[in-house]
PDB file of C-alpha atoms in Angstrom:
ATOM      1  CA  UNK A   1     -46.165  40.084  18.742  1.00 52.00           C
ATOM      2  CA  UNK A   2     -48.426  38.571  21.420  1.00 56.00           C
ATOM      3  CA  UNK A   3     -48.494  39.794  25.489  1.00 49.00           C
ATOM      4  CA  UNK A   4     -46.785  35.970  26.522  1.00 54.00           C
ATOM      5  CA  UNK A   5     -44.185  37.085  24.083  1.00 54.00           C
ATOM      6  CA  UNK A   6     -43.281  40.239  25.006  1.00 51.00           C
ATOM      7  CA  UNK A   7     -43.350  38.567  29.105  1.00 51.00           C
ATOM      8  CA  UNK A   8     -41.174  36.526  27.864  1.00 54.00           C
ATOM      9  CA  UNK A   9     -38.395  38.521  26.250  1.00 53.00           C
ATOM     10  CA  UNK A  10     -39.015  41.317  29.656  1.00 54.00           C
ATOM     11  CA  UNK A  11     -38.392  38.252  31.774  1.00 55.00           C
ATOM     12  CA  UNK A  12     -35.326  36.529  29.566  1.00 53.00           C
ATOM     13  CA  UNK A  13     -33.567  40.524  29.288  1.00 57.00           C
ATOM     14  CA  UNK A  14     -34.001  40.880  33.075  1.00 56.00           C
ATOM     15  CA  UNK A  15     -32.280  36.945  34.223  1.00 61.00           C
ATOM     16  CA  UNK A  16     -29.236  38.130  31.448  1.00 60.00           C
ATOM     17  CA  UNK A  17     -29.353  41.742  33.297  1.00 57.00           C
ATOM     18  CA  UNK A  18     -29.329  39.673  36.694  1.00 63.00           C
ATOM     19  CA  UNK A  19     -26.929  37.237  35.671  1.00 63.00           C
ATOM     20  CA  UNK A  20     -24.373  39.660  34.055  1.00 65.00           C
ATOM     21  CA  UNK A  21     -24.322  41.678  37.123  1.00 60.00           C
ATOM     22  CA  UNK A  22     -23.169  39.113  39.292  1.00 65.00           C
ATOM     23  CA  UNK A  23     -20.481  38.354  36.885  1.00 67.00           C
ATOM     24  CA  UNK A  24     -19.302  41.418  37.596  1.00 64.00           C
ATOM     25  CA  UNK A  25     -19.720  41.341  40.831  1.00 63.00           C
ATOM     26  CA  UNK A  26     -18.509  38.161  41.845  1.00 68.00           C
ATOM     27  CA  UNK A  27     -15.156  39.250  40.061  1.00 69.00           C
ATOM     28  CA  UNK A  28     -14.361  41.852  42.898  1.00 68.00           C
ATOM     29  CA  UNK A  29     -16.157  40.123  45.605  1.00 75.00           C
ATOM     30  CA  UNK A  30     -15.465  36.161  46.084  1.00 76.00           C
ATOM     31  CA  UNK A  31     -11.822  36.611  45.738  1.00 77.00           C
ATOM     32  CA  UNK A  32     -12.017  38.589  49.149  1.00 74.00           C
ATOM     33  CA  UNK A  33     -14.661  36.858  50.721  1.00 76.00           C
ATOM     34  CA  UNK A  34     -12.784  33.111  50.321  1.00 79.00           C
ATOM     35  CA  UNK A  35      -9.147  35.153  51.503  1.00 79.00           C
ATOM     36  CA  UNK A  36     -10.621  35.857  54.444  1.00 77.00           C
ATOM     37  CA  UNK A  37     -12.617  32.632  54.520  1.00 81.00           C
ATOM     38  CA  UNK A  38      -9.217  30.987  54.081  1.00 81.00           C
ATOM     39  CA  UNK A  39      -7.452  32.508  56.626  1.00 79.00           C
ATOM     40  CA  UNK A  40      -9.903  32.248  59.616  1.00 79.00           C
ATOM     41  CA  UNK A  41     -10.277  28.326  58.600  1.00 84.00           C
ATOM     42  CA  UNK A  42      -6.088  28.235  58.763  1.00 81.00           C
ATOM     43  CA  UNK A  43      -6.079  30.179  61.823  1.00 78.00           C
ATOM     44  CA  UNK A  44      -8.829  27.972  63.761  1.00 79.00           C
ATOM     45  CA  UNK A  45      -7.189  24.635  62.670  1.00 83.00           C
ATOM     46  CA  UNK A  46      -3.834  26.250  64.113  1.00 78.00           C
ATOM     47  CA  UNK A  47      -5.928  26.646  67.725  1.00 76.00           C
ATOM     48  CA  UNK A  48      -6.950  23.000  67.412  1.00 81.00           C
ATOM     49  CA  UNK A  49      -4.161  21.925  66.733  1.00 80.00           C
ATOM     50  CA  UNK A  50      -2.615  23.057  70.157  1.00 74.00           C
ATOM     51  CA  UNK A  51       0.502  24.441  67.991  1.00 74.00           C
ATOM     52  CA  UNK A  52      -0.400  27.983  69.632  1.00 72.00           C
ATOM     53  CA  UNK A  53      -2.581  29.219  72.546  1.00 76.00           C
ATOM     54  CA  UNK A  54      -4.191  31.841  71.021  1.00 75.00           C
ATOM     55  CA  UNK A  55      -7.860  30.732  70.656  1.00 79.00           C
ATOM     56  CA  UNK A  56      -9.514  30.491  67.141  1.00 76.00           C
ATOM     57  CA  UNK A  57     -11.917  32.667  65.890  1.00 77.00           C
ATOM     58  CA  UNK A  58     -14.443  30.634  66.735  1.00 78.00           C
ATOM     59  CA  UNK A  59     -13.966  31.209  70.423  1.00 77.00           C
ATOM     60  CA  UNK A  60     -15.584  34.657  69.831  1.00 72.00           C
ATOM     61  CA  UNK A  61     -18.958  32.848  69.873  1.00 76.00           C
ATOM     62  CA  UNK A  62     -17.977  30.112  72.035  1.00 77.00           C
ATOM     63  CA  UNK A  63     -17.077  32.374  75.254  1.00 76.00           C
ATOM     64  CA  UNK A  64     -19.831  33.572  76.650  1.00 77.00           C
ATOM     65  CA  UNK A  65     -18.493  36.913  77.912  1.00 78.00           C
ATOM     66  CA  UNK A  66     -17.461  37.702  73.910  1.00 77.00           C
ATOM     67  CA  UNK A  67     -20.781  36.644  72.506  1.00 81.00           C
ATOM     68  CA  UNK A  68     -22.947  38.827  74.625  1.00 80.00           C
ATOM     69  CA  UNK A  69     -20.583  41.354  73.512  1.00 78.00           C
ATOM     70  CA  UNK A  70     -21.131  40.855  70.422  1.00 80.00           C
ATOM     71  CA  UNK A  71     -24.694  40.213  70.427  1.00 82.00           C
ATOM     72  CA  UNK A  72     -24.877  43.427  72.638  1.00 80.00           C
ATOM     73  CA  UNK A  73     -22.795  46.324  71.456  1.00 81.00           C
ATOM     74  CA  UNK A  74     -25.191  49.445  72.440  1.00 84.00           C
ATOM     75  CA  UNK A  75     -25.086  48.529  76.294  1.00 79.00           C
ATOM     76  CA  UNK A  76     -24.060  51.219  78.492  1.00 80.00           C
ATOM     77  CA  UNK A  77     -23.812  50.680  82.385  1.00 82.00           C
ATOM     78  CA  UNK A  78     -21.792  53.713  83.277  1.00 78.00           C
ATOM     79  CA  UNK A  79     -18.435  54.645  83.303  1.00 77.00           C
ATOM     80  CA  UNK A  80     -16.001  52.445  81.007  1.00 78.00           C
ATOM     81  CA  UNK A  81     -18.268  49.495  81.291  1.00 80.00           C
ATOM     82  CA  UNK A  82     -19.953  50.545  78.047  1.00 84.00           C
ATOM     83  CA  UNK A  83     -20.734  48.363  74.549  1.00 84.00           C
ATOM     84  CA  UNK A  84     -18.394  47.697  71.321  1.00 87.00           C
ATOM     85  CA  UNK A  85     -20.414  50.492  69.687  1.00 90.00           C
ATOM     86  CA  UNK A  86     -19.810  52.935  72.499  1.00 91.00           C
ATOM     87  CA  UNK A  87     -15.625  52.522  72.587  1.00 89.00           C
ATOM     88  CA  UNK A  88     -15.552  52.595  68.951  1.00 90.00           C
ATOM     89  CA  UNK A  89     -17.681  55.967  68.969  1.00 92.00           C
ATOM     90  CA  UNK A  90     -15.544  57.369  71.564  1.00 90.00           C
ATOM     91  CA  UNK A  91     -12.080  56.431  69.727  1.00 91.00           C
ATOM     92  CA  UNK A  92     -13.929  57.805  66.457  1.00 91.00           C
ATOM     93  CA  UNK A  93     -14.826  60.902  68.199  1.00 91.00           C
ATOM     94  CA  UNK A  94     -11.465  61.719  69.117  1.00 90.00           C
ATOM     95  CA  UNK A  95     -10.003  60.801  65.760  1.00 92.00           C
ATOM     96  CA  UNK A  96     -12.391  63.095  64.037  1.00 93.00           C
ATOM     97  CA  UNK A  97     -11.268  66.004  66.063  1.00 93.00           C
ATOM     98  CA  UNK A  98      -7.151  64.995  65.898  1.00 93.00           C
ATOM     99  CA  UNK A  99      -8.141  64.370  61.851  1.00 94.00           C
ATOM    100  CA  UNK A 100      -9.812  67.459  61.376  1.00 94.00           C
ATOM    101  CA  UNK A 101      -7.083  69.571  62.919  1.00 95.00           C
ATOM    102  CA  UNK A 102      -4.253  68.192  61.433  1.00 95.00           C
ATOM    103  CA  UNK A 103      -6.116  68.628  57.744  1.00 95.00           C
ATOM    104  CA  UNK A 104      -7.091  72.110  58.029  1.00 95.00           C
ATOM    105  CA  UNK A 105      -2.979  73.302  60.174  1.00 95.00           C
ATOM    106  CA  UNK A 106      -1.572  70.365  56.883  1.00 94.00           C
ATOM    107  CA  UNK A 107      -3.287  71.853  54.134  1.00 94.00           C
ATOM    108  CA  UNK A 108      -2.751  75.040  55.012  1.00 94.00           C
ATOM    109  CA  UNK A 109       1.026  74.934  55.917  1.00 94.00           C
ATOM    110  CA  UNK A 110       1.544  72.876  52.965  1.00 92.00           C
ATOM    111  CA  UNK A 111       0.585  75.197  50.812  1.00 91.00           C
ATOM    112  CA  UNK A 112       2.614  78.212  52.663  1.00 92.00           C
ATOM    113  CA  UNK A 113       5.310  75.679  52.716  1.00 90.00           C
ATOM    114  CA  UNK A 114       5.207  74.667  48.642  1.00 88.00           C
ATOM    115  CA  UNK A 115       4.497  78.256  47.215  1.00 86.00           C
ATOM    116  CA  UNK A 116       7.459  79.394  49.515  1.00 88.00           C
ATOM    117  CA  UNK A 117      10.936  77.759  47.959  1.00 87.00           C
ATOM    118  CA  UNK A 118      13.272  79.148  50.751  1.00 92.00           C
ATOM    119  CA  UNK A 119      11.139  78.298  53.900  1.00 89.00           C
ATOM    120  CA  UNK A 120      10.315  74.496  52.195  1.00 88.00           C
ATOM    121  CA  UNK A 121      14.635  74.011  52.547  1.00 90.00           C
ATOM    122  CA  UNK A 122      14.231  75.166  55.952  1.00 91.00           C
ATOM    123  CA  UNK A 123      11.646  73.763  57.523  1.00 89.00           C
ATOM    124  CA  UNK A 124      11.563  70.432  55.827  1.00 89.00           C
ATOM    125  CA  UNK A 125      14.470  68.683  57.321  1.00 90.00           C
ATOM    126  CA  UNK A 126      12.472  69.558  60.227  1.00 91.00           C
ATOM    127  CA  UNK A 127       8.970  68.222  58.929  1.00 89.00           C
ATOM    128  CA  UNK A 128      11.139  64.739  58.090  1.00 89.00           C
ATOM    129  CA  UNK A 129      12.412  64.375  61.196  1.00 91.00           C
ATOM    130  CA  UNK A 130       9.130  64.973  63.753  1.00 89.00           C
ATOM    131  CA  UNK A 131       7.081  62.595  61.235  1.00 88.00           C
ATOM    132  CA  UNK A 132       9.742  59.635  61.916  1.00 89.00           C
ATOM    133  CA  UNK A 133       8.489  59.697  65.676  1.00 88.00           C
ATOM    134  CA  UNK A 134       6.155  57.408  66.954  1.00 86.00           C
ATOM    135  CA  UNK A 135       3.029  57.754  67.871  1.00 85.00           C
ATOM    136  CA  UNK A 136       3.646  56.024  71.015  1.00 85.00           C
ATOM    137  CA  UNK A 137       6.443  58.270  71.961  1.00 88.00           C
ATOM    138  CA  UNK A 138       3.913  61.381  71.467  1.00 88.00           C
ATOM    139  CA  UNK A 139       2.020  60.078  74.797  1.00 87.00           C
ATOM    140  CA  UNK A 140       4.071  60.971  77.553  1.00 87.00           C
ATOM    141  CA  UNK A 141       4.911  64.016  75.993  1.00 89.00           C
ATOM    142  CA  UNK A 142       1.443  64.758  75.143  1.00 88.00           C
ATOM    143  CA  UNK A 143       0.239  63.461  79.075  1.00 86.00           C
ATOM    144  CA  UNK A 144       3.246  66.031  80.182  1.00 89.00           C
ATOM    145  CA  UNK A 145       2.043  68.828  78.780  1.00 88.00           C
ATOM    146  CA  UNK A 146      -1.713  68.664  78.670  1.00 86.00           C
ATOM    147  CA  UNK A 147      -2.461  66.787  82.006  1.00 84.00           C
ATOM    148  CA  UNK A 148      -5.053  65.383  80.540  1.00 84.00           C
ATOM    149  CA  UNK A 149      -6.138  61.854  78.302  1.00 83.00           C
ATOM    150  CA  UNK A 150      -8.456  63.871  76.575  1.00 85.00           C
ATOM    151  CA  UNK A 151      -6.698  66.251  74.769  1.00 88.00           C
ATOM    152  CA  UNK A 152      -3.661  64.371  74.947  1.00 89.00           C
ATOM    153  CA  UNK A 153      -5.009  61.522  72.639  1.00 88.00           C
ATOM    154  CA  UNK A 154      -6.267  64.453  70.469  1.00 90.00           C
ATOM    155  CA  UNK A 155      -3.012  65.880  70.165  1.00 92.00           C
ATOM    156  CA  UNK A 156      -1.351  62.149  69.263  1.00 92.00           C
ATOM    157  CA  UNK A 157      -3.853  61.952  66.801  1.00 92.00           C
ATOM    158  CA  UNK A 158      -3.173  65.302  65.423  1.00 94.00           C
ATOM    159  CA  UNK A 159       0.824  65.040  65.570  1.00 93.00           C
ATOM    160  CA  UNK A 160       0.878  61.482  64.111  1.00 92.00           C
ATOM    161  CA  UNK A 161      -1.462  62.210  61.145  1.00 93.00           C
ATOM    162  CA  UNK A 162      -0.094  65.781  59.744  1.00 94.00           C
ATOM    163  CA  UNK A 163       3.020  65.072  58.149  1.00 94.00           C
ATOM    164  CA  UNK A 164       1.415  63.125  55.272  1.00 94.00           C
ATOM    165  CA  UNK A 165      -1.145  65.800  55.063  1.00 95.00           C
ATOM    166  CA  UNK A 166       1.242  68.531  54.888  1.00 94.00           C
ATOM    167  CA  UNK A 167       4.141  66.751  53.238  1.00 93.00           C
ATOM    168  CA  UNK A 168       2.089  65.986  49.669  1.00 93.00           C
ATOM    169  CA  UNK A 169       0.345  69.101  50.164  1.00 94.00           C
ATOM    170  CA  UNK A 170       3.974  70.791  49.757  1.00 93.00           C
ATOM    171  CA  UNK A 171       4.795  68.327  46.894  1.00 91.00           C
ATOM    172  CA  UNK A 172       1.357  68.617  44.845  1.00 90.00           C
ATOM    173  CA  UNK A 173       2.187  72.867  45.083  1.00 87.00           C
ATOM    174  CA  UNK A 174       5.735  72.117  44.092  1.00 87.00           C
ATOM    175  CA  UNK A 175       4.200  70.227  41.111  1.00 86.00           C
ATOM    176  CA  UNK A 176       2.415  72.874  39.493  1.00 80.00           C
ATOM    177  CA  UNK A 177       3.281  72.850  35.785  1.00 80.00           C
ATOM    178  CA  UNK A 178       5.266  76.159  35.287  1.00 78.00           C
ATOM    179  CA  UNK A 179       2.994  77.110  32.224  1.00 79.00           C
ATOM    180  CA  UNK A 180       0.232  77.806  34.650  1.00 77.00           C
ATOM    181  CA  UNK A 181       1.892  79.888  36.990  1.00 75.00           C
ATOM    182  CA  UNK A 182       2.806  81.844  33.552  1.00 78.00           C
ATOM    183  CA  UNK A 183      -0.603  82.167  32.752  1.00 77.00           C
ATOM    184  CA  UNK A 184      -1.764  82.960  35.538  1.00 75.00           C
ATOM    185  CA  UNK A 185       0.839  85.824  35.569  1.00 80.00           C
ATOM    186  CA  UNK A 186      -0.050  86.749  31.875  1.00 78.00           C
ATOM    187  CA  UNK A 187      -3.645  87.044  33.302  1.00 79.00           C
ATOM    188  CA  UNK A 188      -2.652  89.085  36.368  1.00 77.00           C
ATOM    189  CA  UNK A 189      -4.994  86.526  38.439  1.00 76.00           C
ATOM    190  CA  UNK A 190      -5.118  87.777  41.829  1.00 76.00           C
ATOM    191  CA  UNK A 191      -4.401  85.608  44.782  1.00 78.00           C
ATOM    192  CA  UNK A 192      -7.584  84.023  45.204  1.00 80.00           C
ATOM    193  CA  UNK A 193      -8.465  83.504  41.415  1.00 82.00           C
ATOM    194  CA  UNK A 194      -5.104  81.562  41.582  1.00 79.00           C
ATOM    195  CA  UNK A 195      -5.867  79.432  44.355  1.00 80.00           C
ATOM    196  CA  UNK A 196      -9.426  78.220  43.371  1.00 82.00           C
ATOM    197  CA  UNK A 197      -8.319  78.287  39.650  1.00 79.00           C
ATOM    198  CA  UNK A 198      -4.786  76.850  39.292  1.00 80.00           C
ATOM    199  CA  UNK A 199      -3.345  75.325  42.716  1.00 82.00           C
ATOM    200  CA  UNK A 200      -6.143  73.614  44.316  1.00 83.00           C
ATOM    201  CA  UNK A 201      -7.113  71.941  41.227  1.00 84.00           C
ATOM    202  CA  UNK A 202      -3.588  70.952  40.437  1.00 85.00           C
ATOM    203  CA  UNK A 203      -2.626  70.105  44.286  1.00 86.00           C
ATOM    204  CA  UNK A 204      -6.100  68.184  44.858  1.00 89.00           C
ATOM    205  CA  UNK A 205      -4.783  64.531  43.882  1.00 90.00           C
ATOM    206  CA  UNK A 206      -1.692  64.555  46.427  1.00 91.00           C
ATOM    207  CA  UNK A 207      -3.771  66.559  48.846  1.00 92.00           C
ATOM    208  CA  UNK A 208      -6.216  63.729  49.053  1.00 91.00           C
ATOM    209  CA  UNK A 209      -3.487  60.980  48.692  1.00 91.00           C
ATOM    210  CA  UNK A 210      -2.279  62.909  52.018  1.00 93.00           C
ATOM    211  CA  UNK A 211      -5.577  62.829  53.583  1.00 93.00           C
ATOM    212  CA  UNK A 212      -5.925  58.783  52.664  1.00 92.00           C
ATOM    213  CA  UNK A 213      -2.716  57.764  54.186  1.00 92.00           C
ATOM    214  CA  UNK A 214      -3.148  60.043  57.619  1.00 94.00           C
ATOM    215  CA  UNK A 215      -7.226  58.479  57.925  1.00 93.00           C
ATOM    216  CA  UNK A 216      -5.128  55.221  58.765  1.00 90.00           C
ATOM    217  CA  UNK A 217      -2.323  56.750  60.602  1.00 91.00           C
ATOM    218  CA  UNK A 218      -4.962  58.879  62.693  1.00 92.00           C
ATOM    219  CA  UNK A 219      -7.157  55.319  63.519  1.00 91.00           C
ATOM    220  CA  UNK A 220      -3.421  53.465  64.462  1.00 88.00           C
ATOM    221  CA  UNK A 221      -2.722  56.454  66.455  1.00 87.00           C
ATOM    222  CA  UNK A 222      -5.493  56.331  68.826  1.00 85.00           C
ATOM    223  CA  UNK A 223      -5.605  52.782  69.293  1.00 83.00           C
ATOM    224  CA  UNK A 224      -2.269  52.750  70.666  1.00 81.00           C
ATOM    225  CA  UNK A 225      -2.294  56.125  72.876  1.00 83.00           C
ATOM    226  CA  UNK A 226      -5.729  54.312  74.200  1.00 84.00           C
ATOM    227  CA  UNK A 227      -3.780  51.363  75.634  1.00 79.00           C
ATOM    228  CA  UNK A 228      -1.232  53.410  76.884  1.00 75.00           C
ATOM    229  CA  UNK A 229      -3.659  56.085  78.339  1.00 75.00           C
ATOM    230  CA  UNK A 230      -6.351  54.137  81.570  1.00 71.00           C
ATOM    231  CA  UNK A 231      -9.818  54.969  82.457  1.00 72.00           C
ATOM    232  CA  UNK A 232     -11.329  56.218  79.434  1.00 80.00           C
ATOM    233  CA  UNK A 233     -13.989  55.066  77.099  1.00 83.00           C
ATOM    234  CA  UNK A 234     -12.221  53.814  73.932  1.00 86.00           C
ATOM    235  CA  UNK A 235     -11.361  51.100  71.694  1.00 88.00           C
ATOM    236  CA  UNK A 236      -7.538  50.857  72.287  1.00 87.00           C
ATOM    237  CA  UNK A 237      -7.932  51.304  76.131  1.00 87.00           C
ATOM    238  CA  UNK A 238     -10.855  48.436  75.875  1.00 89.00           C
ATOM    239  CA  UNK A 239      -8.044  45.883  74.624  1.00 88.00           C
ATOM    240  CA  UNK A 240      -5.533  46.839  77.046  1.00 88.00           C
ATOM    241  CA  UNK A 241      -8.305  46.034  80.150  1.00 87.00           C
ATOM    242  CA  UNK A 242      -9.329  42.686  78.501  1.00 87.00           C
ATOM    243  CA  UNK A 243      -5.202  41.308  78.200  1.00 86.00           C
ATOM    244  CA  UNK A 244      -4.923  42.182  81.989  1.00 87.00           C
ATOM    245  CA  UNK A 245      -7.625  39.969  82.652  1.00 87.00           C
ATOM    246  CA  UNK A 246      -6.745  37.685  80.329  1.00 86.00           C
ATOM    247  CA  UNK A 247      -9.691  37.810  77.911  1.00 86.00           C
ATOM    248  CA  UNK A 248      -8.053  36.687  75.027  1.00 84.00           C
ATOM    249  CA  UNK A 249     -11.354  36.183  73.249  1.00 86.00           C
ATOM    250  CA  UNK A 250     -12.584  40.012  73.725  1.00 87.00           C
ATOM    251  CA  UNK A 251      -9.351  41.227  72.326  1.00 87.00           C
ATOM    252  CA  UNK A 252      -9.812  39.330  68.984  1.00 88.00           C
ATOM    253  CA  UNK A 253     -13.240  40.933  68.610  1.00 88.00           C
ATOM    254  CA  UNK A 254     -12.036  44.546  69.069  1.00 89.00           C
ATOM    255  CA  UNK A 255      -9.221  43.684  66.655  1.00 89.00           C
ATOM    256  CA  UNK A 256     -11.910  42.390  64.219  1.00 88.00           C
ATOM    257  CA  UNK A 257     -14.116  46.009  64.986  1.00 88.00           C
ATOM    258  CA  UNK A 258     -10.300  47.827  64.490  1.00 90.00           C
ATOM    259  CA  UNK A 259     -10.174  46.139  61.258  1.00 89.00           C
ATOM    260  CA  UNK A 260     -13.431  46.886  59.844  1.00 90.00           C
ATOM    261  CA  UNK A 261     -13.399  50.734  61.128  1.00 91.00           C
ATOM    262  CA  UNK A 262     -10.602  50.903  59.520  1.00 90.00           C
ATOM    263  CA  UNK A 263     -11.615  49.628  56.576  1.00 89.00           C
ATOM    264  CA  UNK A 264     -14.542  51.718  55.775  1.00 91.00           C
ATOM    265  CA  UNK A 265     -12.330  54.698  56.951  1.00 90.00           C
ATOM    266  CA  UNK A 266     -10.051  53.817  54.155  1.00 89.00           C
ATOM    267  CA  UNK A 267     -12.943  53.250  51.644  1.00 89.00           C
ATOM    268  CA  UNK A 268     -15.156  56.117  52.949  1.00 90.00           C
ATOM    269  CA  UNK A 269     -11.956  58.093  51.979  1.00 87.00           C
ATOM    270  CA  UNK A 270     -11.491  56.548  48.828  1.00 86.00           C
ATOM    271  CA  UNK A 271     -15.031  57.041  47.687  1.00 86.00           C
ATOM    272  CA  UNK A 272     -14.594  61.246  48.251  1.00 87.00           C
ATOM    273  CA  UNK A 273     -11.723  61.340  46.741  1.00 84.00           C
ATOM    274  CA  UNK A 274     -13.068  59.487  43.577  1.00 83.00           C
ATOM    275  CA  UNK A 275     -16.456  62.184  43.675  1.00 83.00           C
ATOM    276  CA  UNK A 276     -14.098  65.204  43.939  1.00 81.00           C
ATOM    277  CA  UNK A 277     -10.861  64.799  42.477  1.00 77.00           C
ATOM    278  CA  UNK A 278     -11.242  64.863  38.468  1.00 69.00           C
ATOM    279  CA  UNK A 279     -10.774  61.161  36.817  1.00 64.00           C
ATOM    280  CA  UNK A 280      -7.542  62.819  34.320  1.00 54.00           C
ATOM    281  CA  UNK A 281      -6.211  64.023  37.825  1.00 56.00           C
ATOM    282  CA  UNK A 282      -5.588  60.834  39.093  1.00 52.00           C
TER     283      UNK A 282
END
């Protein structure tokens, strides 16, 4: 076998290599890509048409205020007049802490809750009823009690995103075959050999399906104590300035940043859950 031969199969396995991964990907990609595609084309011919007078997407480049927003995100003059980047950090910042919270108090009473039959029938009815409020109802309770936006949007976060948390922690303890809890007293395994051993392995798929569902509910949460909440750096309070001034334009951008933070919240959450949880778990 000569060198031009051997070229030529190295070149001919890498184009199939090439050309077989794009299959692949083009399977999970261009159906996406051309739904969104379709619906900004929709919504844009809707705007020309003069049907409705909310602008098309287009008008985030067209207005001038909205493209140097978007072609400047990191600009900072002080006080609220800050970038994109800089109110979606600040509503991130305060999710993370409301998140954080409510998984470590959700976990942890879920599993007092589930491993405790008698207090579950008690405190449930209760657990149902607090998780039907919403979160916009939280904020003048929250601004009430804590005198403060700051730890008041922490709070909404935190009271809006625990239930889920909590509630399929209690469930995924409640669903702990009865076999292991046999062997486990067959084995005399103290508490903490059962924990790490036989509940959090057995809990970890609806603890995480908790955790998925409250990521979103935690994002949703802030954006709307943000509009409700004035003079802070955020996201949701960013929208709420722009409608009062009637720029109809910067709104649809910070929707379209909502959107995509929330989408890589979701995926970012999906993607642990995938490295951690065991694939037979799922």
């Amino acid at each position: 076998m000569t060198v031009n031969t051997i070229n030529r199969n190295s070149r001919a396995s890498s184009t199939n290599a090439i050309q077989t991964f794009w299959k692949k990907q083009s399977k999970d990609i261009l159906p996406p890509v051309l739904g969104v595609l379709g619906f900004l084309t929709v919504w844009q011919i809707f705007s020309w048409s003069g049907l409705t007078r909310l602008p098309g997407p287009l008008s985030v480049w067209t207005d001038q205020r909205t493209r140097e927003l978007l072609l400047y995100p990191f600009y900072d003059k002080g006080g609220i007049d800050k970038g994109l980047f800089w109110q979606t950090m600040a509503s991130l910042g305060r999710v993370a802490q409301g998140y954080s919270l409510a998984a470590i108090v959700g976990i942890a009473t879920g599993i007092f809750v589930g491993t405790n039959p008698l207090i579950n029938k008690a405190l449930d009815p209760v657990f149902q009823f607090l998780r039907m409020v919403a979160p916009l109802a939280w904020v003048p309770i929250a601004l009430v009690a804590l005198q403060q936006n700051q730890p008041a949007a922490i709070f909404v976060i935190f009271i809006t995103s625990v239930w889920p948390i909590l509630i399929n922690t209690t469930e995924g303890v409640k669903q702990i075959p009865d076999d292991y809890n046999n062997v486990a007293k067959v084995l005399q395994l103290s508490r903490k050999e059962y924990y790490l051993n036989i509940l959090f392995p057995s809990a970890l798929p609806y603890i995480f399906t908790g955790l998925k569902i409250a990521i979103g509910l935690a994002w949703l949460a802030i954006i709307a104590a943000e509009i409700v909440m004035s003079g802070i750096v955020g996201i949701g309070f960013f929208i709420w300035d722009a409608y009062q001034q009637n720029y109809v334009s910067e709104i649809i951008l910070a929707v379209a940043y909502i959107g995509a933070v929330g989408l890589l919240l979701d995926r970012a959450m999906g993607y642990l859950q995938s490295r951690i949880v065991p694939q037979e778990k799922k």
